Amino acid sequence: HPDPARVAFVLALLGKQGTQEATKALVSVMLSAEPRKAEMAARELEGKELAAGPLARALADTEDVERARLLRHVLKPLAKNIAPALRKELLDAAMDRLGSGERGWESHLDVARDADPDAVASALRALGGKLRKQGIGDKAARVLSVLCRADRATDDDRYGLASLLLAKSPKDTRHASRAGDESLTMLGSLLSRGYDVAGALKKDRTLELEHLYYVGFHFSEEGHPLGDELLTRVVDEGGRGKVAKMAKNKLALSSR
């Protein structure tokens, strides 16, 4: 009906019924009606546990990003009421889209996280590791950055992201460039938390001596012992190479 007041009246009647059929009708309006009417229907479903299943089913099935956002808004407070199988379906869809670089993963992931934050963290960790092993560093970094924005991330997760960012860093030792390098910022944060950055870098087979020199140079400039430790390692392992000579020179300067 073209009259919004009449539409609101009918949707309110459906909302008061509290039946499966009325709930499905309201979800159908959310999926198919014009945005204003869809939002009216959404308001009638807010806080109703009965709606968790139909809303989650609709979210899992829709390809419309804007409708998915509307469904997410209503569904997030009800996420704990979603059946485990449907939770997994939402999480799998989010992982598939995020891993392949598609749009529209955010709503699925947000609802899945509210339903089971530990399962989401484990799935993101596994996907990031898989992409990294496949050599798809950019996508792996994207996945781990999503994980590291959540409270279930560990310092190992944060180091993994820092390592991926460091691997694609231009390694420009000028102060202005280093100040804007997120990998160095993350490593500094990990050091302040007591994380064994030196040990992690030693075990990291994805990094070259040039990366270690760059990190060593930075922390030597910052006056942190990690700097000289890494530069010494570069000297020991670099032989007569250029990077070893650069590290040796930097150690000599820092000792003055």
mmCIF file of C-alpha atoms in Angstrom:
data_model
loop_
_atom_site.group_PDB
_atom_site.id
_atom_site.type_symbol
_atom_site.label_atom_id
_atom_site.label_comp_id
_atom_site.label_asym_id
_atom_site.label_seq_id
_atom_site.Cartn_x
_atom_site.Cartn_y
_atom_site.Cartn_z
ATOM 1 C CA HIS A 1 0.000 0.000 0.000
ATOM 2 C CA PRO A 2 1.321 3.512 -0.779
ATOM 3 C CA ASP A 3 0.255 4.929 2.599
ATOM 4 C CA PRO A 4 3.127 4.352 5.091
ATOM 5 C CA ALA A 5 0.760 4.687 8.044
ATOM 6 C CA ARG A 6 -1.382 1.804 6.831
ATOM 7 C CA VAL A 7 1.673 -0.300 6.126
ATOM 8 C CA ALA A 8 2.966 0.371 9.638
ATOM 9 C CA PHE A 9 -0.422 -0.560 11.100
ATOM 10 C CA VAL A 10 -0.519 -3.913 9.305
ATOM 11 C CA LEU A 11 3.105 -4.718 10.154
ATOM 12 C CA ALA A 12 2.413 -3.895 13.815
ATOM 13 C CA LEU A 13 -0.518 -6.328 13.783
ATOM 14 C CA LEU A 14 1.774 -9.018 12.387
ATOM 15 C CA GLY A 15 4.350 -8.208 15.052
ATOM 16 C CA LYS A 16 1.800 -8.633 17.846
ATOM 17 C CA GLN A 17 0.716 -12.065 16.623
ATOM 18 C CA GLY A 18 4.037 -13.658 17.565
ATOM 19 C CA THR A 19 3.522 -16.743 15.387
ATOM 20 C CA GLN A 20 5.901 -18.483 13.010
ATOM 21 C CA GLU A 21 3.738 -17.486 10.046
ATOM 22 C CA ALA A 22 3.642 -13.819 11.061
ATOM 23 C CA THR A 23 7.384 -13.841 11.697
ATOM 24 C CA LYS A 24 8.081 -15.311 8.266
ATOM 25 C CA ALA A 25 5.817 -12.709 6.699
ATOM 26 C CA LEU A 26 7.763 -9.895 8.362
ATOM 27 C CA VAL A 27 11.080 -11.413 7.264
ATOM 28 C CA SER A 28 9.716 -11.633 3.733
ATOM 29 C CA VAL A 29 8.899 -7.918 3.843
ATOM 30 C CA MET A 30 12.451 -7.224 5.028
ATOM 31 C CA LEU A 31 13.813 -9.091 2.029
ATOM 32 C CA SER A 32 11.531 -7.837 -0.721
ATOM 33 C CA ALA A 33 9.870 -4.534 0.144
ATOM 34 C CA GLU A 34 11.245 -1.074 -0.501
ATOM 35 C CA PRO A 35 13.790 0.025 2.152
ATOM 36 C CA ARG A 36 11.382 2.131 4.241
ATOM 37 C CA LYS A 37 8.849 -0.694 4.571
ATOM 38 C CA ALA A 38 11.646 -3.232 5.140
ATOM 39 C CA GLU A 39 12.878 -1.141 8.066
ATOM 40 C CA MET A 40 9.341 -0.997 9.499
ATOM 41 C CA ALA A 41 9.177 -4.797 9.392
ATOM 42 C CA ALA A 42 12.591 -5.052 11.009
ATOM 43 C CA ARG A 43 11.452 -2.959 13.966
ATOM 44 C CA GLU A 44 8.583 -5.365 14.583
ATOM 45 C CA LEU A 45 11.070 -8.256 14.910
ATOM 46 C CA GLU A 46 13.564 -6.616 17.250
ATOM 47 C CA GLY A 47 14.171 -8.614 20.419
ATOM 48 C CA LYS A 48 11.904 -11.520 19.439
ATOM 49 C CA GLU A 49 13.689 -14.836 19.989
ATOM 50 C CA LEU A 50 11.209 -16.593 17.710
ATOM 51 C CA ALA A 51 12.627 -14.584 14.815
ATOM 52 C CA ALA A 52 16.239 -15.767 15.230
ATOM 53 C CA GLY A 53 15.889 -18.812 12.999
ATOM 54 C CA PRO A 54 13.984 -17.197 10.091
ATOM 55 C CA LEU A 55 16.257 -14.156 10.166
ATOM 56 C CA ALA A 56 19.395 -16.300 10.157
ATOM 57 C CA ARG A 57 18.019 -18.399 7.310
ATOM 58 C CA ALA A 58 17.295 -15.250 5.332
ATOM 59 C CA LEU A 59 20.787 -13.899 6.003
ATOM 60 C CA ALA A 60 22.392 -17.145 4.884
ATOM 61 C CA ASP A 61 20.412 -17.118 1.633
ATOM 62 C CA THR A 62 20.509 -13.466 0.592
ATOM 63 C CA GLU A 63 23.025 -12.064 -1.889
ATOM 64 C CA ASP A 64 21.861 -8.480 -1.291
ATOM 65 C CA VAL A 65 24.478 -6.681 0.813
ATOM 66 C CA GLU A 66 22.098 -3.948 1.990
ATOM 67 C CA ARG A 67 19.396 -6.443 3.017
ATOM 68 C CA ALA A 68 22.071 -8.449 4.808
ATOM 69 C CA ARG A 69 22.995 -5.377 6.841
ATOM 70 C CA LEU A 70 19.379 -4.858 7.845
ATOM 71 C CA LEU A 71 19.060 -8.505 8.833
ATOM 72 C CA ARG A 72 22.286 -8.237 10.827
ATOM 73 C CA HIS A 73 20.980 -5.236 12.759
ATOM 74 C CA VAL A 74 17.969 -7.199 14.014
ATOM 75 C CA LEU A 75 19.745 -10.536 14.353
ATOM 76 C CA LYS A 76 22.874 -9.643 16.315
ATOM 77 C CA PRO A 77 21.081 -9.348 19.706
ATOM 78 C CA LEU A 78 19.404 -12.700 18.985
ATOM 79 C CA ALA A 79 22.530 -14.498 17.762
ATOM 80 C CA LYS A 80 22.802 -16.857 20.729
ATOM 81 C CA ASN A 81 19.394 -18.275 19.746
ATOM 82 C CA ILE A 82 20.556 -19.411 16.308
ATOM 83 C CA ALA A 83 20.812 -23.189 15.939
ATOM 84 C CA PRO A 84 24.412 -24.531 15.766
ATOM 85 C CA ALA A 85 24.066 -25.841 12.193
ATOM 86 C CA LEU A 86 22.850 -22.466 10.949
ATOM 87 C CA ARG A 87 25.607 -20.678 12.872
ATOM 88 C CA LYS A 88 28.140 -22.823 11.044
ATOM 89 C CA GLU A 89 26.491 -22.079 7.717
ATOM 90 C CA LEU A 90 26.793 -18.345 8.347
ATOM 91 C CA LEU A 91 30.421 -18.721 9.429
ATOM 92 C CA ASP A 92 31.316 -20.873 6.418
ATOM 93 C CA ALA A 93 29.721 -18.349 4.069
ATOM 94 C CA ALA A 94 31.679 -15.528 5.695
ATOM 95 C CA MET A 95 34.954 -17.457 5.397
ATOM 96 C CA ASP A 96 34.312 -18.339 1.757
ATOM 97 C CA ARG A 97 33.609 -14.734 0.814
ATOM 98 C CA LEU A 98 36.412 -13.251 2.885
ATOM 99 C CA GLY A 99 38.963 -15.763 1.627
ATOM 100 C CA SER A 100 38.051 -15.246 -2.012
ATOM 101 C CA GLY A 101 37.979 -11.452 -1.732
ATOM 102 C CA GLU A 102 34.244 -11.144 -2.363
ATOM 103 C CA ARG A 103 31.989 -8.498 -0.858
ATOM 104 C CA GLY A 104 29.278 -9.160 1.692
ATOM 105 C CA TRP A 105 31.077 -11.204 4.347
ATOM 106 C CA GLU A 106 30.782 -8.654 7.148
ATOM 107 C CA SER A 107 27.146 -9.221 8.124
ATOM 108 C CA HIS A 108 27.528 -12.995 8.202
ATOM 109 C CA LEU A 109 30.715 -12.748 10.255
ATOM 110 C CA ASP A 110 29.305 -10.230 12.745
ATOM 111 C CA VAL A 111 26.302 -12.420 13.513
ATOM 112 C CA ALA A 112 28.433 -15.579 13.703
ATOM 113 C CA ARG A 113 30.818 -13.812 16.085
ATOM 114 C CA ASP A 114 28.014 -12.753 18.406
ATOM 115 C CA ALA A 115 26.762 -16.338 18.368
ATOM 116 C CA ASP A 116 30.156 -17.983 19.015
ATOM 117 C CA PRO A 117 33.204 -15.689 19.156
ATOM 118 C CA ASP A 118 35.655 -18.538 19.804
ATOM 119 C CA ALA A 119 34.521 -20.445 16.712
ATOM 120 C CA VAL A 120 34.923 -17.323 14.589
ATOM 121 C CA ALA A 121 38.435 -16.673 15.923
ATOM 122 C CA SER A 122 39.456 -20.271 15.198
ATOM 123 C CA ALA A 123 38.024 -20.095 11.673
ATOM 124 C CA LEU A 124 39.802 -16.815 10.901
ATOM 125 C CA ARG A 125 43.075 -18.193 12.293
ATOM 126 C CA ALA A 126 42.791 -21.335 10.195
ATOM 127 C CA LEU A 127 41.895 -19.408 7.033
ATOM 128 C CA GLY A 128 44.754 -16.952 7.520
ATOM 129 C CA GLY A 129 47.213 -19.818 7.966
ATOM 130 C CA LYS A 130 45.898 -21.628 4.890
ATOM 131 C CA LEU A 131 46.191 -18.546 2.685
ATOM 132 C CA ARG A 132 49.685 -17.870 3.973
ATOM 133 C CA LYS A 133 50.829 -21.400 3.151
ATOM 134 C CA GLN A 134 49.394 -20.941 -0.328
ATOM 135 C CA GLY A 135 51.547 -17.840 -0.735
ATOM 136 C CA ILE A 136 48.588 -15.444 -0.910
ATOM 137 C CA GLY A 137 50.025 -12.925 1.541
ATOM 138 C CA ASP A 138 47.663 -10.039 0.817
ATOM 139 C CA LYS A 139 44.560 -12.124 1.449
ATOM 140 C CA ALA A 140 46.117 -13.738 4.523
ATOM 141 C CA ALA A 141 46.907 -10.300 5.937
ATOM 142 C CA ARG A 142 43.328 -9.186 5.286
ATOM 143 C CA VAL A 143 41.970 -12.179 7.198
ATOM 144 C CA LEU A 144 44.366 -11.774 10.121
ATOM 145 C CA SER A 145 43.615 -8.052 10.340
ATOM 146 C CA VAL A 146 39.952 -8.955 10.870
ATOM 147 C CA LEU A 147 40.978 -11.424 13.584
ATOM 148 C CA CYS A 148 43.295 -8.937 15.277
ATOM 149 C CA ARG A 149 40.510 -6.384 15.636
ATOM 150 C CA ALA A 150 38.614 -8.792 17.903
ATOM 151 C CA ASP A 151 39.218 -9.599 21.557
ATOM 152 C CA ARG A 152 39.904 -13.285 20.843
ATOM 153 C CA ALA A 153 43.149 -12.518 18.994
ATOM 154 C CA THR A 154 46.370 -13.760 20.596
ATOM 155 C CA ASP A 155 49.833 -12.225 20.453
ATOM 156 C CA ASP A 156 50.817 -15.038 18.077
ATOM 157 C CA ASP A 157 48.022 -13.842 15.777
ATOM 158 C CA ARG A 158 49.316 -10.277 16.020
ATOM 159 C CA TYR A 159 52.852 -11.400 15.245
ATOM 160 C CA GLY A 160 51.567 -13.356 12.243
ATOM 161 C CA LEU A 161 49.948 -10.213 10.860
ATOM 162 C CA ALA A 162 53.052 -8.126 11.595
ATOM 163 C CA SER A 163 55.190 -10.670 9.746
ATOM 164 C CA LEU A 164 52.947 -10.561 6.674
ATOM 165 C CA LEU A 165 53.023 -6.765 6.659
ATOM 166 C CA LEU A 166 56.796 -6.755 7.139
ATOM 167 C CA ALA A 167 57.250 -9.137 4.207
ATOM 168 C CA LYS A 168 55.712 -6.580 1.831
ATOM 169 C CA SER A 169 57.257 -3.506 3.484
ATOM 170 C CA PRO A 170 59.471 -1.303 1.278
ATOM 171 C CA LYS A 171 62.073 -1.515 4.093
ATOM 172 C CA ASP A 172 62.854 2.188 3.770
ATOM 173 C CA THR A 173 65.003 3.085 6.801
ATOM 174 C CA ARG A 174 64.252 6.802 6.646
ATOM 175 C CA HIS A 175 62.506 7.959 9.812
ATOM 176 C CA ALA A 176 59.364 9.220 8.109
ATOM 177 C CA SER A 177 58.883 5.914 6.291
ATOM 178 C CA ARG A 178 59.490 3.824 9.394
ATOM 179 C CA ALA A 179 57.036 5.952 11.379
ATOM 180 C CA GLY A 180 54.273 4.958 8.989
ATOM 181 C CA ASP A 181 55.142 1.264 8.806
ATOM 182 C CA GLU A 182 52.378 -0.702 10.514
ATOM 183 C CA SER A 183 54.545 -3.804 10.859
ATOM 184 C CA LEU A 184 57.076 -1.928 13.017
ATOM 185 C CA THR A 185 54.285 -0.402 15.086
ATOM 186 C CA MET A 186 52.833 -3.850 15.723
ATOM 187 C CA LEU A 187 56.205 -5.326 16.648
ATOM 188 C CA GLY A 188 56.788 -2.450 19.067
ATOM 189 C CA SER A 189 53.395 -3.071 20.657
ATOM 190 C CA LEU A 190 54.210 -6.765 21.035
ATOM 191 C CA LEU A 191 57.515 -5.902 22.708
ATOM 192 C CA SER A 192 55.703 -3.677 25.192
ATOM 193 C CA ARG A 193 53.408 -6.609 26.018
ATOM 194 C CA GLY A 194 56.378 -8.847 26.795
ATOM 195 C CA TYR A 195 56.102 -10.949 23.653
ATOM 196 C CA ASP A 196 59.300 -12.706 22.524
ATOM 197 C CA VAL A 197 59.687 -10.845 19.233
ATOM 198 C CA ALA A 198 63.327 -11.915 18.829
ATOM 199 C CA GLY A 199 62.400 -15.563 19.217
ATOM 200 C CA ALA A 200 59.493 -15.256 16.778
ATOM 201 C CA LEU A 201 61.685 -13.558 14.179
ATOM 202 C CA LYS A 202 64.319 -16.271 14.589
ATOM 203 C CA LYS A 203 61.772 -18.995 13.814
ATOM 204 C CA ASP A 204 60.087 -17.080 10.975
ATOM 205 C CA ARG A 205 61.147 -18.717 7.699
ATOM 206 C CA THR A 206 59.241 -16.241 5.542
ATOM 207 C CA LEU A 207 61.614 -13.341 6.265
ATOM 208 C CA GLU A 208 65.032 -12.604 4.768
ATOM 209 C CA LEU A 209 68.109 -11.000 6.343
ATOM 210 C CA GLU A 210 67.074 -7.702 4.728
ATOM 211 C CA HIS A 211 63.884 -7.746 6.816
ATOM 212 C CA LEU A 212 65.828 -8.465 9.994
ATOM 213 C CA TYR A 213 68.244 -5.648 9.193
ATOM 214 C CA TYR A 214 65.339 -3.272 8.684
ATOM 215 C CA VAL A 215 63.718 -4.233 12.002
ATOM 216 C CA GLY A 216 67.094 -4.174 13.736
ATOM 217 C CA PHE A 217 67.863 -0.737 12.319
ATOM 218 C CA HIS A 218 64.529 0.593 13.539
ATOM 219 C CA PHE A 219 64.818 -0.661 17.096
ATOM 220 C CA SER A 220 68.466 0.351 17.284
ATOM 221 C CA GLU A 221 67.312 3.872 16.450
ATOM 222 C CA GLU A 222 64.671 3.523 19.157
ATOM 223 C CA GLY A 223 67.319 2.482 21.684
ATOM 224 C CA HIS A 224 65.797 -0.956 22.239
ATOM 225 C CA PRO A 225 68.136 -3.955 22.800
ATOM 226 C CA LEU A 226 66.272 -5.900 20.114
ATOM 227 C CA GLY A 227 67.909 -3.658 17.528
ATOM 228 C CA ASP A 228 71.499 -4.654 18.295
ATOM 229 C CA GLU A 229 70.452 -8.280 18.789
ATOM 230 C CA LEU A 230 69.003 -8.460 15.286
ATOM 231 C CA LEU A 231 71.861 -6.534 13.693
ATOM 232 C CA THR A 232 74.365 -8.901 15.289
ATOM 233 C CA ARG A 233 72.459 -11.839 13.888
ATOM 234 C CA VAL A 234 72.532 -10.292 10.416
ATOM 235 C CA VAL A 235 76.311 -9.847 10.717
ATOM 236 C CA ASP A 236 76.762 -13.453 11.842
ATOM 237 C CA GLU A 237 74.560 -14.946 9.135
ATOM 238 C CA GLY A 238 75.251 -12.522 6.295
ATOM 239 C CA GLY A 239 78.864 -13.417 5.653
ATOM 240 C CA ARG A 240 80.431 -10.948 3.249
ATOM 241 C CA GLY A 241 77.122 -9.802 1.847
ATOM 242 C CA LYS A 242 76.076 -6.179 1.554
ATOM 243 C CA VAL A 243 73.390 -6.407 4.229
ATOM 244 C CA ALA A 244 75.888 -7.841 6.733
ATOM 245 C CA LYS A 245 78.259 -4.921 6.086
ATOM 246 C CA MET A 246 75.406 -2.467 6.569
ATOM 247 C CA ALA A 247 74.472 -4.141 9.852
ATOM 248 C CA LYS A 248 78.088 -4.047 11.023
ATOM 249 C CA ASN A 249 78.315 -0.328 10.238
ATOM 250 C CA LYS A 250 75.071 0.369 12.074
ATOM 251 C CA LEU A 251 76.308 -1.549 15.129
ATOM 252 C CA ALA A 252 79.498 0.496 15.111
ATOM 253 C CA LEU A 253 77.503 3.735 14.985
ATOM 254 C CA SER A 254 75.121 2.688 17.748
ATOM 255 C CA SER A 255 77.973 1.761 20.079
ATOM 256 C CA ARG A 256 79.446 5.267 20.033
#
